[in-house]
Amino acid sequence: MIGSGTSHRAVVAVTGGAHGIGQAIARRFAASGAQVAIGDTDRAAAREAAEEPGLHAYGLDVTDAESFADFLDAVRQDLGPVDVLVNNAGLMWVGSFEEEPESAARAQLSVNLLGVINGIKAAAPAMRRARRGHLITVASAASILPTPGEATYAATKHGVLGYLKAVRTELRGSGVEVTAVMPAVVAAVDRPRFEITVPAYIGPLTRMAELLPQAMRDRLFAAMVPDQVAEVRAEARAGYEGSFTIARPPRTGVGT
């Protein structure tokens, strides 16, 4: 089984697991032998993703603390204690900071930052009592790099990393691991580390860059990180503006 310090079949909860990276993470965990709970606002897509063995669908609005608590309670009732929580749900608006609509900024803050805080608060107490568990958050390289065209997104990810650093310190010695992935999630459970960057060179290179004078640091980061404002055309950005609303699943019938 995957390494979560347990003697039973691991139970993994993945937020935003109905699509994209979250779905891939959920499938990898299931292939490793875990029972995986997919939590998503898109309940229909979660059900479709959960048609594979080892996957289970739940409604979840990460911006709502009560919804998160209900989600984890339902998972515990159906599958057992949660060994691993993967905070994956996230939103990203790309474009000039001046053009970003307020709705996009608020949605990113609510999902990317508050959603992680809600998840940690909902999952950590039971893990601390059990003296085992793993809290994993997909933090993104935007948490350590300057990312033109993703200002609010980067702010949320910087906030996530700062929050996780504090939580990790509070949980030290409790048996609960904390990991920030940028973004190698399944491997992090077998070999727990706090910061994991993909590609791996980004972390060490960024730490080295902090020792350089500001002008040299700016040139290095400009070479490493594409300017999204220049690369994303206005007509492509227009489609984002209507999509940054948070669909809230009903609180009743949270389980599979």
PDB file of C-alpha atoms in Angstrom, residues 82-255:
ATOM      1  CA  VAL A  82      -8.875   9.749   6.115  1.00  0.00           C
ATOM      2  CA  ASP A  83      -5.146   9.041   5.827  1.00  0.00           C
ATOM      3  CA  VAL A  84      -4.344  11.586   3.112  1.00  0.00           C
ATOM      4  CA  LEU A  85      -6.036  14.852   2.151  1.00  0.00           C
ATOM      5  CA  VAL A  86      -4.991  16.334  -1.186  1.00  0.00           C
ATOM      6  CA  ASN A  87      -6.020  19.998  -1.435  1.00  0.00           C
ATOM      7  CA  ASN A  88      -6.062  20.248  -5.224  1.00  0.00           C
ATOM      8  CA  ALA A  89      -9.091  22.396  -6.063  1.00  0.00           C
ATOM      9  CA  GLY A  90      -8.019  25.660  -7.651  1.00  0.00           C
ATOM     10  CA  LEU A  91      -8.833  28.444 -10.088  1.00  0.00           C
ATOM     11  CA  MET A  92      -6.519  30.578 -12.230  1.00  0.00           C
ATOM     12  CA  TRP A  93      -7.354  33.726 -14.194  1.00  0.00           C
ATOM     13  CA  VAL A  94      -4.680  34.758 -16.705  1.00  0.00           C
ATOM     14  CA  GLY A  95      -4.167  38.306 -17.918  1.00  0.00           C
ATOM     15  CA  SER A  96      -3.079  41.772 -16.851  1.00  0.00           C
ATOM     16  CA  PHE A  97      -3.763  42.548 -13.182  1.00  0.00           C
ATOM     17  CA  GLU A  98      -5.527  45.726 -14.307  1.00  0.00           C
ATOM     18  CA  GLU A  99      -7.983  43.775 -16.463  1.00  0.00           C
ATOM     19  CA  GLU A 100      -8.831  41.089 -13.929  1.00  0.00           C
ATOM     20  CA  PRO A 101     -12.507  41.323 -12.894  1.00  0.00           C
ATOM     21  CA  GLU A 102     -13.310  41.449  -9.198  1.00  0.00           C
ATOM     22  CA  SER A 103     -15.284  38.213  -9.480  1.00  0.00           C
ATOM     23  CA  ALA A 104     -12.152  36.387 -10.670  1.00  0.00           C
ATOM     24  CA  ALA A 105     -10.012  37.784  -7.866  1.00  0.00           C
ATOM     25  CA  ARG A 106     -12.565  36.867  -5.206  1.00  0.00           C
ATOM     26  CA  ALA A 107     -13.105  33.376  -6.609  1.00  0.00           C
ATOM     27  CA  GLN A 108      -9.387  32.632  -6.666  1.00  0.00           C
ATOM     28  CA  LEU A 109      -8.935  33.841  -3.090  1.00  0.00           C
ATOM     29  CA  SER A 110     -11.957  31.832  -1.947  1.00  0.00           C
ATOM     30  CA  VAL A 111     -11.027  28.569  -3.658  1.00  0.00           C
ATOM     31  CA  ASN A 112      -7.229  28.613  -3.725  1.00  0.00           C
ATOM     32  CA  LEU A 113      -6.532  30.023  -0.271  1.00  0.00           C
ATOM     33  CA  LEU A 114      -9.650  29.794   1.895  1.00  0.00           C
ATOM     34  CA  GLY A 115     -10.378  26.349   0.422  1.00  0.00           C
ATOM     35  CA  VAL A 116      -6.992  25.071   1.624  1.00  0.00           C
ATOM     36  CA  ILE A 117      -7.471  26.620   5.067  1.00  0.00           C
ATOM     37  CA  ASN A 118     -10.904  24.990   5.347  1.00  0.00           C
ATOM     38  CA  GLY A 119      -9.464  21.630   4.321  1.00  0.00           C
ATOM     39  CA  ILE A 120      -6.559  21.712   6.771  1.00  0.00           C
ATOM     40  CA  LYS A 121      -8.842  22.751   9.639  1.00  0.00           C
ATOM     41  CA  ALA A 122     -11.361  20.032   8.786  1.00  0.00           C
ATOM     42  CA  ALA A 123      -8.855  17.184   8.387  1.00  0.00           C
ATOM     43  CA  ALA A 124      -6.018  17.918  10.800  1.00  0.00           C
ATOM     44  CA  PRO A 125      -7.750  17.410  14.185  1.00  0.00           C
ATOM     45  CA  ALA A 126      -8.669  13.763  13.501  1.00  0.00           C
ATOM     46  CA  MET A 127      -5.196  13.088  12.080  1.00  0.00           C
ATOM     47  CA  ARG A 128      -3.567  14.672  15.128  1.00  0.00           C
ATOM     48  CA  ARG A 129      -5.668  12.511  17.457  1.00  0.00           C
ATOM     49  CA  ALA A 130      -4.689   9.408  15.464  1.00  0.00           C
ATOM     50  CA  ARG A 131      -1.053  10.587  15.381  1.00  0.00           C
ATOM     51  CA  ARG A 132      -0.846   9.836  11.677  1.00  0.00           C
ATOM     52  CA  GLY A 133      -1.936  11.339   8.374  1.00  0.00           C
ATOM     53  CA  HIS A 134      -0.694  13.450   5.488  1.00  0.00           C
ATOM     54  CA  LEU A 135      -1.921  16.882   4.413  1.00  0.00           C
ATOM     55  CA  ILE A 136      -0.880  17.581   0.813  1.00  0.00           C
ATOM     56  CA  THR A 137      -1.587  20.820  -1.021  1.00  0.00           C
ATOM     57  CA  VAL A 138      -0.989  21.558  -4.697  1.00  0.00           C
ATOM     58  CA  ALA A 139       0.680  24.920  -4.203  1.00  0.00           C
ATOM     59  CA  SER A 140       2.135  25.584  -7.695  1.00  0.00           C
ATOM     60  CA  ALA A 141       5.503  27.051  -8.642  1.00  0.00           C
ATOM     61  CA  ALA A 142       3.654  30.394  -8.556  1.00  0.00           C
ATOM     62  CA  SER A 143       4.100  30.236  -4.769  1.00  0.00           C
ATOM     63  CA  ILE A 144       7.851  30.842  -5.140  1.00  0.00           C
ATOM     64  CA  LEU A 145       8.249  32.493  -8.571  1.00  0.00           C
ATOM     65  CA  PRO A 146       7.149  35.855 -10.011  1.00  0.00           C
ATOM     66  CA  THR A 147       4.434  35.042 -12.559  1.00  0.00           C
ATOM     67  CA  PRO A 148       3.383  38.003 -14.740  1.00  0.00           C
ATOM     68  CA  GLY A 149      -0.186  37.579 -15.903  1.00  0.00           C
ATOM     69  CA  GLU A 150      -1.152  35.537 -12.834  1.00  0.00           C
ATOM     70  CA  ALA A 151      -0.916  38.140 -10.066  1.00  0.00           C
ATOM     71  CA  THR A 152      -3.888  37.126  -7.909  1.00  0.00           C
ATOM     72  CA  TYR A 153      -3.300  33.428  -8.537  1.00  0.00           C
ATOM     73  CA  ALA A 154       0.312  33.878  -7.399  1.00  0.00           C
ATOM     74  CA  ALA A 155      -0.869  35.796  -4.337  1.00  0.00           C
ATOM     75  CA  THR A 156      -3.141  32.921  -3.331  1.00  0.00           C
ATOM     76  CA  LYS A 157      -0.345  30.379  -3.795  1.00  0.00           C
ATOM     77  CA  HIS A 158       2.162  32.508  -1.848  1.00  0.00           C
ATOM     78  CA  GLY A 159      -0.483  32.673   0.879  1.00  0.00           C
ATOM     79  CA  VAL A 160      -0.966  28.913   0.791  1.00  0.00           C
ATOM     80  CA  LEU A 161       2.758  28.292   1.204  1.00  0.00           C
ATOM     81  CA  GLY A 162       2.967  30.713   4.120  1.00  0.00           C
ATOM     82  CA  TYR A 163      -0.039  29.081   5.775  1.00  0.00           C
ATOM     83  CA  LEU A 164       1.429  25.598   5.334  1.00  0.00           C
ATOM     84  CA  LYS A 165       4.773  26.654   6.815  1.00  0.00           C
ATOM     85  CA  ALA A 166       2.992  27.805   9.977  1.00  0.00           C
ATOM     86  CA  VAL A 167       0.750  24.721  10.161  1.00  0.00           C
ATOM     87  CA  ARG A 168       3.726  22.409   9.637  1.00  0.00           C
ATOM     88  CA  THR A 169       5.479  24.022  12.595  1.00  0.00           C
ATOM     89  CA  GLU A 170       2.406  23.618  14.802  1.00  0.00           C
ATOM     90  CA  LEU A 171       2.033  19.956  13.798  1.00  0.00           C
ATOM     91  CA  ARG A 172       5.700  19.049  14.262  1.00  0.00           C
ATOM     92  CA  GLY A 173       5.977  15.884  16.344  1.00  0.00           C
ATOM     93  CA  SER A 174       2.278  15.065  15.960  1.00  0.00           C
ATOM     94  CA  GLY A 175       2.745  12.293  13.394  1.00  0.00           C
ATOM     95  CA  VAL A 176       0.961  14.368  10.733  1.00  0.00           C
ATOM     96  CA  GLU A 177       2.986  15.184   7.602  1.00  0.00           C
ATOM     97  CA  VAL A 178       2.499  18.426   5.642  1.00  0.00           C
ATOM     98  CA  THR A 179       3.572  18.764   2.008  1.00  0.00           C
ATOM     99  CA  ALA A 180       3.344  21.578  -0.538  1.00  0.00           C
ATOM    100  CA  VAL A 181       3.593  20.277  -4.104  1.00  0.00           C
ATOM    101  CA  MET A 182       4.595  22.628  -6.969  1.00  0.00           C
ATOM    102  CA  PRO A 183       2.888  20.469  -8.505  1.00  0.00           C
ATOM    103  CA  ALA A 184       4.491  14.304  -7.894  1.00  0.00           C
ATOM    104  CA  VAL A 185       1.673  14.017  -5.398  1.00  0.00           C
ATOM    105  CA  VAL A 186       1.479  10.227  -5.032  1.00  0.00           C
ATOM    106  CA  ALA A 187       5.250   9.980  -4.660  1.00  0.00           C
ATOM    107  CA  ALA A 188       5.106  12.530  -1.837  1.00  0.00           C
ATOM    108  CA  VAL A 189       3.141  10.085   0.311  1.00  0.00           C
ATOM    109  CA  ASP A 190       5.809   7.404   0.013  1.00  0.00           C
ATOM    110  CA  ARG A 191       8.613   9.903   0.691  1.00  0.00           C
ATOM    111  CA  PRO A 192       7.183  12.804   2.717  1.00  0.00           C
ATOM    112  CA  ARG A 193       8.853  16.175   2.150  1.00  0.00           C
ATOM    113  CA  PHE A 194       7.560  19.658   2.809  1.00  0.00           C
ATOM    114  CA  GLU A 195       8.317  21.313  -0.561  1.00  0.00           C
ATOM    115  CA  ILE A 196       8.324  19.403  -3.854  1.00  0.00           C
ATOM    116  CA  THR A 197       8.854  21.304  -7.094  1.00  0.00           C
ATOM    117  CA  VAL A 198       8.223  20.054 -10.615  1.00  0.00           C
ATOM    118  CA  PRO A 199      10.579  20.340 -12.445  1.00  0.00           C
ATOM    119  CA  ALA A 200      12.839  19.524  -9.491  1.00  0.00           C
ATOM    120  CA  TYR A 201      15.416  22.209 -10.329  1.00  0.00           C
ATOM    121  CA  ILE A 202      12.970  25.082  -9.704  1.00  0.00           C
ATOM    122  CA  GLY A 203      13.219  24.904  -5.911  1.00  0.00           C
ATOM    123  CA  PRO A 204      17.036  24.963  -5.612  1.00  0.00           C
ATOM    124  CA  LEU A 205      17.365  27.514  -8.429  1.00  0.00           C
ATOM    125  CA  THR A 206      14.872  29.841  -6.762  1.00  0.00           C
ATOM    126  CA  ARG A 207      16.657  29.620  -3.421  1.00  0.00           C
ATOM    127  CA  MET A 208      19.972  30.374  -5.161  1.00  0.00           C
ATOM    128  CA  ALA A 209      18.406  33.323  -6.997  1.00  0.00           C
ATOM    129  CA  GLU A 210      17.431  34.930  -3.687  1.00  0.00           C
ATOM    130  CA  LEU A 211      21.147  35.462  -3.039  1.00  0.00           C
ATOM    131  CA  LEU A 212      21.616  37.508  -6.227  1.00  0.00           C
ATOM    132  CA  PRO A 213      21.286  41.299  -6.620  1.00  0.00           C
ATOM    133  CA  GLN A 214      17.761  42.353  -7.607  1.00  0.00           C
ATOM    134  CA  ALA A 215      18.639  43.201 -11.232  1.00  0.00           C
ATOM    135  CA  MET A 216      20.259  39.799 -11.829  1.00  0.00           C
ATOM    136  CA  ARG A 217      17.380  38.076 -10.051  1.00  0.00           C
ATOM    137  CA  ASP A 218      14.858  39.831 -12.292  1.00  0.00           C
ATOM    138  CA  ARG A 219      16.690  38.713 -15.440  1.00  0.00           C
ATOM    139  CA  LEU A 220      16.877  35.126 -14.208  1.00  0.00           C
ATOM    140  CA  PHE A 221      13.174  34.955 -13.348  1.00  0.00           C
ATOM    141  CA  ALA A 222      12.260  36.592 -16.664  1.00  0.00           C
ATOM    142  CA  ALA A 223      14.112  33.778 -18.435  1.00  0.00           C
ATOM    143  CA  MET A 224      12.451  31.099 -16.274  1.00  0.00           C
ATOM    144  CA  VAL A 225       8.837  32.318 -16.269  1.00  0.00           C
ATOM    145  CA  PRO A 226       6.891  33.301 -19.415  1.00  0.00           C
ATOM    146  CA  ASP A 227       4.985  36.592 -19.396  1.00  0.00           C
ATOM    147  CA  GLN A 228       1.379  35.415 -19.529  1.00  0.00           C
ATOM    148  CA  VAL A 229       0.110  38.930 -20.275  1.00  0.00           C
ATOM    149  CA  ALA A 230       2.040  38.938 -23.531  1.00  0.00           C
ATOM    150  CA  GLU A 231       1.173  35.355 -24.436  1.00  0.00           C
ATOM    151  CA  VAL A 232      -2.551  35.228 -23.731  1.00  0.00           C
ATOM    152  CA  ARG A 233      -4.685  37.107 -26.251  1.00  0.00           C
ATOM    153  CA  ALA A 234      -7.583  39.258 -25.116  1.00  0.00           C
ATOM    154  CA  GLU A 235     -10.187  37.067 -26.829  1.00  0.00           C
ATOM    155  CA  ALA A 236      -8.850  34.023 -25.021  1.00  0.00           C
ATOM    156  CA  ARG A 237      -9.093  35.828 -21.658  1.00  0.00           C
ATOM    157  CA  ALA A 238     -12.664  36.867 -22.310  1.00  0.00           C
ATOM    158  CA  GLY A 239     -13.870  33.325 -21.781  1.00  0.00           C
ATOM    159  CA  TYR A 240     -12.497  33.307 -18.239  1.00  0.00           C
ATOM    160  CA  GLU A 241     -14.597  36.181 -16.975  1.00  0.00           C
ATOM    161  CA  GLY A 242     -17.937  34.396 -17.163  1.00  0.00           C
ATOM    162  CA  SER A 243     -16.625  31.211 -15.568  1.00  0.00           C
ATOM    163  CA  PHE A 244     -15.432  32.465 -12.173  1.00  0.00           C
ATOM    164  CA  THR A 245     -18.530  31.716 -10.170  1.00  0.00           C
ATOM    165  CA  ILE A 246     -18.533  29.104  -7.443  1.00  0.00           C
ATOM    166  CA  ALA A 247     -21.160  26.404  -7.848  1.00  0.00           C
ATOM    167  CA  ARG A 248     -22.283  25.192  -4.438  1.00  0.00           C
ATOM    168  CA  PRO A 249     -23.435  21.563  -4.172  1.00  0.00           C
ATOM    169  CA  PRO A 250     -26.321  20.797  -1.822  1.00  0.00           C
ATOM    170  CA  ARG A 251     -25.301  19.931   1.719  1.00  0.00           C
ATOM    171  CA  THR A 252     -27.676  16.979   1.827  1.00  0.00           C
ATOM    172  CA  GLY A 253     -26.733  13.703   0.162  1.00  0.00           C
ATOM    173  CA  VAL A 254     -22.988  14.312   0.348  1.00  0.00           C
ATOM    174  CA  GLY A 255     -22.009  10.641   0.197  1.00  0.00           C
TER     175      GLY A 255
END
